[in-house]
Every structure is written in C-alpha cells, then in structure tokens.
mmCIF file of C-alpha atoms in Angstrom:
data_model
loop_
_atom_site.group_PDB
_atom_site.id
_atom_site.type_symbol
_atom_site.label_atom_id
_atom_site.label_comp_id
_atom_site.label_asym_id
_atom_site.label_seq_id
_atom_site.Cartn_x
_atom_site.Cartn_y
_atom_site.Cartn_z
ATOM 1 C CA UNK A 380 79.269 -77.945 115.307
ATOM 2 C CA UNK A 381 78.671 -80.443 112.161
ATOM 3 C CA UNK A 382 79.373 -78.821 108.929
ATOM 4 C CA UNK A 383 76.470 -78.403 106.504
ATOM 5 C CA UNK A 384 76.222 -81.224 103.977
ATOM 6 C CA UNK A 385 77.076 -79.102 101.030
ATOM 7 C CA UNK A 386 77.670 -80.578 97.456
ATOM 8 C CA UNK A 387 81.365 -80.940 97.025
ATOM 9 C CA UNK A 388 81.687 -80.439 93.233
ATOM 10 C CA UNK A 389 79.857 -78.052 90.886
ATOM 11 C CA UNK A 390 76.753 -79.926 89.662
ATOM 12 C CA UNK A 391 76.539 -78.527 86.383
ATOM 13 C CA UNK A 392 73.121 -79.891 85.492
ATOM 14 C CA UNK A 393 71.448 -77.705 87.957
ATOM 15 C CA UNK A 394 72.643 -74.496 86.541
ATOM 16 C CA UNK A 395 70.871 -72.463 83.783
ATOM 17 C CA UNK A 396 73.098 -71.978 80.767
ATOM 18 C CA UNK A 397 74.893 -68.508 80.939
ATOM 19 C CA UNK A 398 76.970 -66.704 78.287
ATOM 20 C CA UNK A 399 79.903 -66.610 80.740
ATOM 21 C CA UNK A 400 80.121 -70.322 81.215
ATOM 22 C CA UNK A 401 79.467 -71.152 77.756
ATOM 23 C CA UNK A 402 82.005 -68.926 76.451
ATOM 24 C CA UNK A 403 84.647 -70.484 78.989
ATOM 25 C CA UNK A 404 83.901 -73.916 77.709
ATOM 26 C CA UNK A 405 84.196 -72.794 74.160
ATOM 27 C CA UNK A 406 87.411 -71.321 74.590
ATOM 28 C CA UNK A 407 88.816 -74.625 75.940
ATOM 29 C CA UNK A 408 86.993 -76.518 73.073
ATOM 30 C CA UNK A 409 88.319 -74.318 70.364
ATOM 31 C CA UNK A 410 91.812 -74.588 71.856
ATOM 32 C CA UNK A 411 91.735 -78.273 71.723
ATOM 33 C CA UNK A 412 90.250 -78.184 68.036
ATOM 34 C CA UNK A 413 92.911 -75.747 66.957
ATOM 35 C CA UNK A 414 95.670 -78.168 68.368
ATOM 36 C CA UNK A 415 94.436 -80.546 65.632
ATOM 37 C CA UNK A 416 94.327 -77.485 63.148
ATOM 38 C CA UNK A 417 97.949 -76.786 63.854
ATOM 39 C CA UNK A 418 98.683 -80.320 62.735
ATOM 40 C CA UNK A 419 96.749 -79.519 59.444
ATOM 41 C CA UNK A 420 99.127 -76.396 59.167
ATOM 42 C CA UNK A 421 102.232 -78.619 59.344
ATOM 43 C CA UNK A 422 100.746 -81.264 56.929
ATOM 44 C CA UNK A 423 100.029 -78.420 54.393
ATOM 45 C CA UNK A 424 103.749 -76.935 54.800
ATOM 46 C CA UNK A 425 105.323 -80.491 54.842
ATOM 47 C CA UNK A 426 103.475 -81.203 51.444
ATOM 48 C CA UNK A 427 104.499 -77.948 49.866
ATOM 49 C CA UNK A 428 108.237 -78.767 50.806
ATOM 50 C CA UNK A 429 107.877 -82.219 49.453
ATOM 51 C CA UNK A 430 107.102 -80.921 45.830
ATOM 52 C CA UNK A 431 104.201 -79.962 43.512
ATOM 53 C CA UNK A 432 102.512 -83.390 43.380
ATOM 54 C CA UNK A 433 101.935 -83.768 47.345
ATOM 55 C CA UNK A 434 101.111 -80.125 47.484
ATOM 56 C CA UNK A 435 98.424 -80.366 44.601
ATOM 57 C CA UNK A 436 96.948 -83.412 46.592
ATOM 58 C CA UNK A 437 96.548 -81.308 49.789
ATOM 59 C CA UNK A 438 95.047 -78.494 47.825
ATOM 60 C CA UNK A 439 92.651 -80.808 46.157
ATOM 61 C CA UNK A 440 91.443 -82.204 49.696
ATOM 62 C CA UNK A 441 91.384 -78.654 51.119
ATOM 63 C CA UNK A 442 89.145 -77.562 47.949
ATOM 64 C CA UNK A 443 86.656 -80.514 48.583
ATOM 65 C CA UNK A 444 83.483 -80.263 50.672
ATOM 66 C CA UNK A 445 85.090 -81.838 53.462
ATOM 67 C CA UNK A 446 88.126 -79.760 53.355
ATOM 68 C CA UNK A 447 86.102 -76.549 53.015
ATOM 69 C CA UNK A 448 83.936 -77.604 55.978
ATOM 70 C CA UNK A 449 87.209 -78.371 58.003
ATOM 71 C CA UNK A 450 88.638 -75.039 56.965
ATOM 72 C CA UNK A 451 85.459 -73.222 57.880
ATOM 73 C CA UNK A 452 85.481 -74.882 61.400
ATOM 74 C CA UNK A 453 89.003 -74.059 61.826
ATOM 75 C CA UNK A 454 88.601 -70.379 60.816
ATOM 76 C CA UNK A 455 85.727 -70.178 63.175
ATOM 77 C CA UNK A 456 87.527 -71.712 65.995
ATOM 78 C CA UNK A 457 90.692 -69.759 65.391
ATOM 79 C CA UNK A 458 88.801 -66.384 65.295
ATOM 80 C CA UNK A 459 86.777 -67.279 68.507
ATOM 81 C CA UNK A 460 89.919 -68.304 70.394
ATOM 82 C CA UNK A 461 91.810 -65.230 69.223
ATOM 83 C CA UNK A 462 89.103 -62.592 70.096
ATOM 84 C CA UNK A 463 88.342 -64.458 73.520
ATOM 85 C CA UNK A 464 92.075 -64.640 74.175
ATOM 86 C CA UNK A 465 92.300 -60.888 73.969
ATOM 87 C CA UNK A 466 89.390 -60.644 76.195
ATOM 88 C CA UNK A 467 91.377 -62.858 78.693
ATOM 89 C CA UNK A 468 94.399 -60.422 78.217
ATOM 90 C CA UNK A 469 92.219 -57.430 78.888
ATOM 91 C CA UNK A 470 90.947 -59.275 82.151
ATOM 92 C CA UNK A 471 94.627 -59.853 83.194
ATOM 93 C CA UNK A 472 95.117 -56.174 83.322
ATOM 94 C CA UNK A 473 92.338 -56.126 85.889
ATOM 95 C CA UNK A 474 89.892 -54.281 83.555
ATOM 96 C CA UNK A 475 86.417 -55.509 82.441
ATOM 97 C CA UNK A 476 85.909 -57.961 85.374
ATOM 98 C CA UNK A 477 82.635 -56.350 86.672
ATOM 99 C CA UNK A 478 79.375 -58.303 85.627
ATOM 100 C CA UNK A 479 78.400 -55.822 83.059
ATOM 101 C CA UNK A 480 82.168 -55.693 81.569
ATOM 102 C CA UNK A 481 82.237 -59.459 81.409
ATOM 103 C CA UNK A 482 78.864 -59.598 79.419
ATOM 104 C CA UNK A 483 79.784 -56.755 77.048
ATOM 105 C CA UNK A 484 83.082 -58.269 76.303
ATOM 106 C CA UNK A 485 81.473 -61.584 75.712
ATOM 107 C CA UNK A 486 78.883 -60.220 73.137
ATOM 108 C CA UNK A 487 81.753 -58.167 71.409
ATOM 109 C CA UNK A 488 83.870 -61.216 71.087
ATOM 110 C CA UNK A 489 81.019 -63.314 69.545
ATOM 111 C CA UNK A 490 80.282 -60.351 67.030
ATOM 112 C CA UNK A 491 83.879 -59.910 66.183
ATOM 113 C CA UNK A 492 84.211 -63.708 65.627
ATOM 114 C CA UNK A 493 81.261 -63.634 63.308
ATOM 115 C CA UNK A 494 82.333 -60.637 61.371
ATOM 116 C CA UNK A 495 86.104 -61.959 60.990
ATOM 117 C CA UNK A 496 84.877 -65.309 59.797
ATOM 118 C CA UNK A 497 82.394 -63.943 57.410
ATOM 119 C CA UNK A 498 84.652 -61.313 55.776
ATOM 120 C CA UNK A 499 87.447 -63.930 55.580
ATOM 121 C CA UNK A 500 85.401 -66.322 53.660
ATOM 122 C CA UNK A 501 83.721 -63.597 51.302
ATOM 123 C CA UNK A 502 87.357 -62.164 50.494
ATOM 124 C CA UNK A 503 88.767 -65.788 50.273
ATOM 125 C CA UNK A 504 86.095 -67.304 48.065
ATOM 126 C CA UNK A 505 86.097 -64.252 45.812
ATOM 127 C CA UNK A 506 89.859 -64.855 45.071
ATOM 128 C CA UNK A 507 89.312 -68.529 44.315
ATOM 129 C CA UNK A 508 89.716 -69.155 40.581
ATOM 130 C CA UNK A 509 88.530 -72.593 40.157
ATOM 131 C CA UNK B 846 95.704 -82.593 124.467
ATOM 132 C CA UNK B 847 98.961 -81.413 122.913
ATOM 133 C CA UNK B 848 97.282 -80.820 119.522
ATOM 134 C CA UNK B 849 94.999 -78.074 121.085
ATOM 135 C CA UNK B 850 98.331 -75.960 121.754
ATOM 136 C CA UNK B 851 99.432 -76.142 118.206
ATOM 137 C CA UNK B 852 99.063 -72.766 116.510
ATOM 138 C CA UNK B 853 96.536 -72.548 113.727
ATOM 139 C CA UNK B 854 98.026 -72.859 110.113
ATOM 140 C CA UNK B 855 97.592 -69.182 109.623
ATOM 141 C CA UNK B 856 100.166 -68.464 112.217
ATOM 142 C CA UNK B 857 102.492 -71.506 111.641
ATOM 143 C CA UNK B 858 102.530 -72.068 107.847
ATOM 144 C CA UNK B 859 103.634 -75.575 106.605
ATOM 145 C CA UNK B 860 105.929 -73.786 104.103
ATOM 146 C CA UNK B 861 109.634 -73.288 105.194
ATOM 147 C CA UNK B 862 110.956 -69.767 105.419
ATOM 148 C CA UNK B 863 113.081 -70.342 102.425
ATOM 149 C CA UNK B 864 110.104 -71.782 100.365
ATOM 150 C CA UNK B 865 108.236 -68.657 101.377
ATOM 151 C CA UNK B 866 111.032 -66.290 100.307
ATOM 152 C CA UNK B 867 111.584 -68.010 96.893
ATOM 153 C CA UNK B 868 107.655 -67.799 96.422
ATOM 154 C CA UNK B 869 107.295 -70.593 94.027
ATOM 155 C CA UNK B 870 104.533 -72.552 95.855
ATOM 156 C CA UNK B 871 103.991 -76.201 96.181
ATOM 157 C CA UNK B 872 104.150 -76.829 92.245
ATOM 158 C CA UNK B 873 107.617 -75.207 92.359
ATOM 159 C CA UNK B 874 106.862 -73.164 89.207
ATOM 160 C CA UNK B 875 105.157 -70.124 90.510
ATOM 161 C CA UNK B 876 103.578 -68.018 87.879
ATOM 162 C CA UNK B 877 105.760 -69.395 85.155
ATOM 163 C CA UNK B 878 103.196 -71.560 83.174
ATOM 164 C CA UNK B 879 100.575 -68.621 83.450
ATOM 165 C CA UNK B 880 103.167 -66.084 82.087
ATOM 166 C CA UNK B 881 104.491 -68.151 79.305
ATOM 167 C CA UNK B 882 100.872 -68.785 78.133
ATOM 168 C CA UNK B 883 100.383 -65.069 78.187
ATOM 169 C CA UNK B 884 103.705 -64.152 76.350
ATOM 170 C CA UNK B 885 102.868 -66.650 73.481
ATOM 171 C CA UNK B 886 99.293 -65.407 73.399
ATOM 172 C CA UNK B 887 100.394 -61.928 72.892
ATOM 173 C CA UNK B 888 102.959 -63.014 70.147
ATOM 174 C CA UNK B 889 100.205 -65.092 68.549
ATOM 175 C CA UNK B 890 97.857 -62.082 68.058
ATOM 176 C CA UNK B 891 99.828 -60.230 65.256
ATOM 177 C CA UNK B 892 101.213 -63.656 63.921
ATOM 178 C CA UNK B 893 97.704 -65.257 63.475
ATOM 179 C CA UNK B 894 96.241 -61.974 61.886
ATOM 180 C CA UNK B 895 99.192 -62.039 59.423
ATOM 181 C CA UNK B 896 98.788 -65.716 58.753
ATOM 182 C CA UNK B 897 95.113 -65.458 58.000
ATOM 183 C CA UNK B 898 95.454 -62.537 55.650
ATOM 184 C CA UNK B 899 98.258 -64.286 53.997
ATOM 185 C CA UNK B 900 96.505 -67.581 53.386
ATOM 186 C CA UNK B 901 93.449 -65.593 51.969
ATOM 187 C CA UNK B 902 95.936 -64.013 49.623
ATOM 188 C CA UNK B 903 97.211 -67.517 48.651
ATOM 189 C CA UNK B 904 93.834 -69.022 47.793
ATOM 190 C CA UNK B 905 94.238 -70.907 44.577
ATOM 191 C CA UNK B 906 98.082 -70.477 44.412
ATOM 192 C CA UNK B 907 99.857 -73.246 42.707
ATOM 193 C CA UNK B 908 103.198 -74.962 44.047
ATOM 194 C CA UNK B 909 105.448 -72.364 42.132
ATOM 195 C CA UNK B 910 103.500 -69.398 43.614
ATOM 196 C CA UNK B 911 103.394 -70.842 47.115
ATOM 197 C CA UNK B 912 107.115 -71.677 47.413
ATOM 198 C CA UNK B 913 108.169 -68.302 45.809
ATOM 199 C CA UNK B 914 105.883 -66.668 48.473
ATOM 200 C CA UNK B 915 107.584 -68.614 51.325
ATOM 201 C CA UNK B 916 111.066 -67.632 50.031
ATOM 202 C CA UNK B 917 110.188 -64.058 49.692
ATOM 203 C CA UNK B 918 111.789 -64.188 52.633
ATOM 204 C CA UNK B 919 109.726 -62.544 55.305
ATOM 205 C CA UNK B 920 107.156 -65.205 55.313
ATOM 206 C CA UNK B 921 109.720 -67.970 56.201
ATOM 207 C CA UNK B 922 110.716 -66.007 59.157
ATOM 208 C CA UNK B 923 107.186 -65.337 60.336
ATOM 209 C CA UNK B 924 105.996 -68.864 59.647
ATOM 210 C CA UNK B 925 108.841 -70.321 61.778
ATOM 211 C CA UNK B 926 107.928 -67.904 64.536
ATOM 212 C CA UNK B 927 104.119 -68.778 64.031
ATOM 213 C CA UNK B 928 104.962 -72.605 64.354
ATOM 214 C CA UNK B 929 107.079 -72.050 67.568
ATOM 215 C CA UNK B 930 104.529 -69.898 69.145
ATOM 216 C CA UNK B 931 101.639 -71.993 68.081
ATOM 217 C CA UNK B 932 103.124 -75.140 69.474
ATOM 218 C CA UNK B 933 104.544 -73.623 72.671
ATOM 219 C CA UNK B 934 101.076 -72.308 73.385
ATOM 220 C CA UNK B 935 99.380 -75.493 72.519
ATOM 221 C CA UNK B 936 101.566 -77.477 74.773
ATOM 222 C CA UNK B 937 100.784 -75.298 77.692
ATOM 223 C CA UNK B 938 96.988 -75.174 76.909
ATOM 224 C CA UNK B 939 96.797 -78.967 76.548
ATOM 225 C CA UNK B 940 98.796 -79.513 79.743
ATOM 226 C CA UNK B 941 96.067 -77.770 81.839
ATOM 227 C CA UNK B 942 93.373 -79.831 80.045
ATOM 228 C CA UNK B 943 95.207 -83.033 80.710
ATOM 229 C CA UNK B 944 96.000 -82.178 84.282
ATOM 230 C CA UNK B 945 92.253 -81.176 84.846
ATOM 231 C CA UNK B 946 90.659 -84.452 83.504
ATOM 232 C CA UNK B 947 93.140 -87.174 83.972
ATOM 233 C CA UNK B 948 93.526 -87.926 87.600
ATOM 234 C CA UNK B 949 95.402 -91.442 87.700
ATOM 235 C CA UNK B 950 99.175 -90.341 88.174
ATOM 236 C CA UNK B 951 100.583 -92.813 85.617
ATOM 237 C CA UNK B 952 98.188 -92.030 82.928
ATOM 238 C CA UNK B 953 98.576 -88.233 83.486
ATOM 239 C CA UNK B 954 102.296 -88.467 83.194
ATOM 240 C CA UNK B 955 102.123 -90.646 80.149
ATOM 241 C CA UNK B 956 99.611 -88.344 78.509
ATOM 242 C CA UNK B 957 101.739 -85.169 79.377
ATOM 243 C CA UNK B 958 104.871 -86.766 77.871
ATOM 244 C CA UNK B 959 103.115 -87.877 74.668
ATOM 245 C CA UNK B 960 101.521 -84.583 74.255
ATOM 246 C CA UNK B 961 104.794 -82.675 74.643
ATOM 247 C CA UNK B 962 106.683 -85.006 72.385
ATOM 248 C CA UNK B 963 104.127 -84.667 69.754
ATOM 249 C CA UNK B 964 104.073 -80.800 70.017
ATOM 250 C CA UNK B 965 107.822 -80.797 69.540
ATOM 251 C CA UNK B 966 107.619 -83.389 66.610
ATOM 252 C CA UNK B 967 105.070 -81.322 64.758
ATOM 253 C CA UNK B 968 106.833 -78.075 65.415
ATOM 254 C CA UNK B 969 110.150 -79.343 64.115
ATOM 255 C CA UNK B 970 108.398 -80.956 61.108
ATOM 256 C CA UNK B 971 106.792 -77.644 60.135
ATOM 257 C CA UNK B 972 109.979 -75.536 60.721
ATOM 258 C CA UNK B 973 112.035 -77.934 58.817
ATOM 259 C CA UNK B 974 109.535 -77.828 55.761
ATOM 260 C CA UNK B 975 109.665 -73.972 55.886
ATOM 261 C CA UNK B 976 113.502 -73.897 56.040
ATOM 262 C CA UNK B 977 113.735 -76.544 53.226
ATOM 263 C CA UNK B 978 111.671 -74.254 50.861
ATOM 264 C CA UNK B 979 113.285 -71.126 52.003
ATOM 265 C CA UNK B 980 116.958 -72.275 51.885
ATOM 266 C CA UNK B 981 116.716 -74.627 48.778
ATOM 267 C CA UNK B 982 119.162 -73.499 45.939
#
C-alpha cells in the first residue's frame, strides 16, 4: 500500500489564527524579549554599583520617551510570561487541559496581564516626582 | 528474506536493557531540562512579583536611596536569587529556541555555547554589582 501524500510539516498559513496558538507563540516571543530585558536589569544594577553619575545616566535614559516605552514593553512582556507561565504550571498538574479550560485560562491570562500592567503603571507614575 | 523474520521494533526495542532501566532516553538527560525549567519558574513567580513591587516603590529614587535599599539587607539576597533564577531560566528557554531553529550542527553548538556563556557573564556581572553595594564599607 502506498502511503498517502500528506504534508510533512505544519503549513501555518493554511490555519485560521486561534487564541491557543497565538498565545503559545507569544509565550516564546516574550521569553526572548525578557532575555534582553534581563540585560537591562544587569545594566541598571551595574550602573548603581559604579556610583551616582552612571546611575543618574541610566535613570535619565529610563525616564526618556524611549526608556519609558522600553520599560512599558518590558512590563507587558514580563506580566504576560509570568501569567502564562503559571497557566503552564497548572497544565503540568494535568488540570485545565480540556478545550474549554484552555480557552478560559487563555482569556484569564490576557485579562490578568492587562490589569497587572495598568495597575503597575498607574501606581508607578503617581509615585514619579519629576 | 531474513529481514521479514526480524521482530517489529515494538517487540525488540533498539535501546539496550540498561538504557531502558536508566530511563534517560536518547538525549541522556531524561526530564532534567523540563524539571529545571519548572523549578526556576516556580522560584521566579514570587521573586518577580517582589521585584516589580520593589521597583515601583523605587520610582524616582536617587543613588543614595537606591543603594541604601539594596543594603537593607533583604533586597540584596533577593536580587541575587532573582539574578540566578532569571538567567538559569533564560538559558534553559533560549536553549530550546536555538535547538528548534538552528539546524546546522556547528552553528547550533556555537549558538548554544555563546548563549550559555553570555547568561553566565550577565548573571555574574549582576551578582557582583549587588554584592559590591551590599558589602561596601
């Protein structure tokens, strides 16, 4: 019997976008972005340990529009990866793997990410003195 | 033909009895990578939440306030733990990304080595910075 000539790899372009696949891709994308964010953290700590002047330079950069945009993207990626990571840990216990659970968890992650990001920035900006 | 008498793989696995008993599979690491990613993930949940709250509290802090906070002394310990867990978790995650997308053996090995070295270098740089502030006279 000759085997059917089926496609050998997932041809992504023939599939409709779904919450599940988009969130899976986003988990990896935010993970890669956070790797770069971790370098920002080390840069910040290193500058603080080098003295007041390097620290002030980093603070000036982070307070600029580019810096704030970078920090906003970082916080969004961090909260998404954190919330979706907890979703993965729940899956690892064997729970929430039925289709309805996967979708409910997905929407919960997106809602939590939005709430955590907005609350952090509202509180953070209200603390900002200059 | 002789081949037709060979039992199917399901009955005669290629793996040796010893390999089957040890249970580490062809990659020789079993679930170790998966498990370490989970351990660091669980550690990072409270550490990340603490860090975000701490950073929000430090908005607008000048150098003296920031260094005093690091030295207070719990933040120094938590920052070192955060750096270790973050870069360990990062190295495990980027390893999978590299293994998925870089197929040429030499390129993949080079990328894995560079990525691991960079993770260690940045982690040590961060830990050194924290300790320098925390332990300065």
